[in-house]
Amino acid sequence: MRLISAFALFTLVASSAVGAPSTAPTLEERMAQSDFREAGLEKLSPTELAHLNQWLQVHGEGTIKYVGTNGKQAFYPDSTARAAVEDRIAGTFSGWRGDTVFKLDNGQEWKQAESGRFSTTVMTHPKVRIKPMLLGSWLMYVDGCGCDLRVDRIR
């Protein structure tokens, strides 16, 4: 977790990378010396540190995205950290059609991960519970229809 926090800090200060015109302080200036040492950065040569700062400048903008071995974005890089999601579908729900994307009020988006179609009466803003299953899969239950579906988080 400490390594992830350190990487997040590096990402946030990437705009101050060596050689970049910026009024923001450099990575070395932004980090406390103790944090810099604990991250092992004092072991880097000036060339290596410059390369790290340059890489962070190019790749460090926006939200950190973890990529799984399949090349897709991984929202839970530590599988033990996966927790059930309870929220509501934004808008209406009437089932799924093979490639349906479900948008939740919390901003998450989940896509149908199994084939098939299912129709039910139109429900407005139904509650859903998405729980982690074995081997990294997720199962979404929709209140009021007695239905469930395997889904993948896409946002």
Coordinates of C-alpha atoms in Angstrom, one line a residue:
M1 CA 0.0 0.0 0.0
R2 CA 2.9 2.3 0.8
L3 CA 4.3 1.7 -2.7
I4 CA 1.0 2.6 -4.3
S5 CA 0.8 5.8 -2.2
A6 CA 4.3 6.7 -3.2
F7 CA 3.4 6.1 -6.9
A8 CA 0.3 8.2 -6.5
L9 CA 2.4 11.0 -5.1
F10 CA 4.8 10.7 -8.0
T11 CA 1.9 10.8 -10.5
L12 CA 0.5 14.0 -8.9
V13 CA 3.8 15.8 -9.2
A14 CA 4.6 14.6 -12.7
S15 CA 3.9 18.0 -14.2
S16 CA 7.0 19.2 -12.4
A17 CA 9.3 16.7 -14.1
V18 CA 12.9 17.6 -14.9
G19 CA 13.1 19.7 -18.1
A20 CA 9.5 20.6 -18.2
P21 CA 8.8 24.3 -18.1
S22 CA 6.7 24.7 -15.0
T23 CA 6.6 26.9 -11.9
A24 CA 5.7 23.8 -9.8
P25 CA 8.5 22.4 -7.7
T26 CA 10.3 19.3 -8.9
L27 CA 9.6 15.8 -7.6
E28 CA 12.6 16.0 -5.3
E29 CA 11.5 19.4 -4.0
R30 CA 7.9 18.2 -3.3
M31 CA 8.7 15.1 -1.4
A32 CA 10.0 15.2 2.2
Q33 CA 13.5 13.8 2.3
S34 CA 12.4 11.0 4.6
D35 CA 9.7 9.9 2.0
F36 CA 12.3 10.2 -0.8
R37 CA 14.7 7.9 1.1
E38 CA 11.9 5.5 2.2
A39 CA 10.9 5.1 -1.5
G40 CA 14.5 4.3 -2.3
L41 CA 14.8 7.2 -4.7
E42 CA 18.2 8.3 -3.3
K43 CA 19.7 5.2 -4.9
L44 CA 18.8 6.5 -8.4
S45 CA 21.5 8.2 -10.5
P46 CA 20.7 11.7 -11.7
T47 CA 20.0 10.2 -15.1
E48 CA 17.7 7.6 -13.7
L49 CA 15.8 10.2 -11.7
A50 CA 15.5 12.4 -14.7
H51 CA 14.1 9.5 -16.7
L52 CA 11.6 8.7 -13.9
N53 CA 10.5 12.4 -13.9
Q54 CA 10.2 12.4 -17.6
W55 CA 8.2 9.2 -17.6
L56 CA 5.9 10.5 -15.0
Q57 CA 5.4 13.7 -17.0
V58 CA 4.3 11.7 -20.0
H59 CA 2.3 8.9 -18.3
G60 CA 1.3 10.4 -15.0
E61 CA -1.6 12.7 -16.0
G62 CA -5.1 11.9 -14.8
T63 CA -6.2 9.0 -12.7
I64 CA -3.9 6.2 -12.0
K65 CA -5.0 3.1 -14.0
Y66 CA -3.9 -0.4 -13.1
V67 CA -3.7 -2.8 -16.0
G68 CA -4.2 -6.5 -15.6
T69 CA -2.4 -9.3 -17.3
N70 CA -5.1 -9.3 -20.0
G71 CA -4.2 -5.7 -20.9
K72 CA -7.6 -4.3 -19.6
Q73 CA -8.0 -1.8 -16.9
A74 CA -8.1 -3.4 -13.4
F75 CA -10.1 -1.5 -10.9
Y76 CA -9.1 -3.8 -8.0
P77 CA -5.4 -4.6 -8.4
D78 CA -5.4 -6.3 -5.0
S79 CA -8.1 -9.0 -5.3
T80 CA -8.4 -9.0 -1.5
A81 CA -9.6 -5.4 -1.5
R82 CA -12.7 -6.2 -3.6
A83 CA -15.9 -5.3 -1.8
A84 CA -19.6 -5.5 -2.7
V85 CA -21.1 -2.4 -4.3
E86 CA -24.6 -1.4 -3.3
D87 CA -26.2 1.4 -5.3
R88 CA -28.9 2.2 -7.8
I89 CA -29.0 2.1 -11.5
A90 CA -29.1 5.6 -12.9
G91 CA -32.4 5.9 -14.9
T92 CA -34.4 2.9 -15.9
F93 CA -33.8 -0.8 -16.1
S94 CA -35.7 -3.3 -18.3
G95 CA -33.1 -6.1 -18.6
W96 CA -30.1 -6.7 -20.8
R97 CA -29.5 -7.4 -24.5
G98 CA -26.1 -9.0 -24.8
D99 CA -23.8 -6.0 -24.4
T100 CA -25.7 -3.8 -22.0
V101 CA -23.9 -1.2 -19.9
F102 CA -25.3 -0.4 -16.5
K103 CA -24.6 3.1 -15.2
L104 CA -24.9 3.5 -11.4
D105 CA -25.6 6.7 -9.4
N106 CA -22.0 6.6 -8.0
G107 CA -20.6 7.0 -11.5
Q108 CA -19.4 3.4 -11.9
E109 CA -20.3 1.6 -15.1
W110 CA -20.6 -2.2 -15.4
K111 CA -21.0 -4.1 -18.6
Q112 CA -22.8 -7.4 -19.2
A113 CA -20.1 -10.1 -19.1
E114 CA -22.1 -13.1 -20.2
S115 CA -24.2 -13.6 -23.3
G116 CA -27.9 -13.7 -23.4
R117 CA -30.9 -11.5 -23.1
F118 CA -33.4 -10.9 -20.3
S119 CA -36.5 -8.7 -20.3
T120 CA -38.5 -7.5 -17.4
T121 CA -41.0 -4.7 -16.7
V122 CA -39.4 -1.3 -16.8
M123 CA -38.1 -0.3 -13.3
T124 CA -37.0 3.2 -12.4
H125 CA -33.8 3.6 -10.4
P126 CA -33.7 0.1 -9.0
K127 CA -31.3 -0.9 -6.2
V128 CA -28.5 -3.2 -7.3
R129 CA -25.9 -5.2 -5.4
I130 CA -22.7 -6.2 -7.2
K131 CA -20.7 -8.7 -5.3
P132 CA -17.3 -10.3 -6.0
M133 CA -17.2 -13.9 -7.0
L134 CA -14.4 -16.4 -7.6
L135 CA -11.6 -15.8 -10.1
G136 CA -12.2 -12.1 -10.3
S137 CA -15.7 -12.1 -11.6
W138 CA -18.7 -10.1 -10.3
L139 CA -22.4 -10.9 -10.0
M140 CA -25.0 -8.1 -10.1
Y141 CA -28.4 -8.6 -8.4
V142 CA -31.2 -6.3 -9.3
D143 CA -33.9 -5.7 -6.6
G144 CA -37.4 -6.2 -7.8
C145 CA -36.8 -8.6 -10.7
G146 CA -35.3 -11.6 -9.0
C147 CA -32.5 -11.6 -11.6
D148 CA -28.8 -11.7 -11.5
L149 CA -26.0 -11.3 -14.1
R150 CA -22.3 -11.5 -14.3
V151 CA -20.8 -8.1 -15.1
D152 CA -17.4 -6.5 -15.6
R153 CA -16.6 -3.0 -14.3
I154 CA -15.6 -0.7 -17.2
R155 CA -15.5 2.6 -15.4

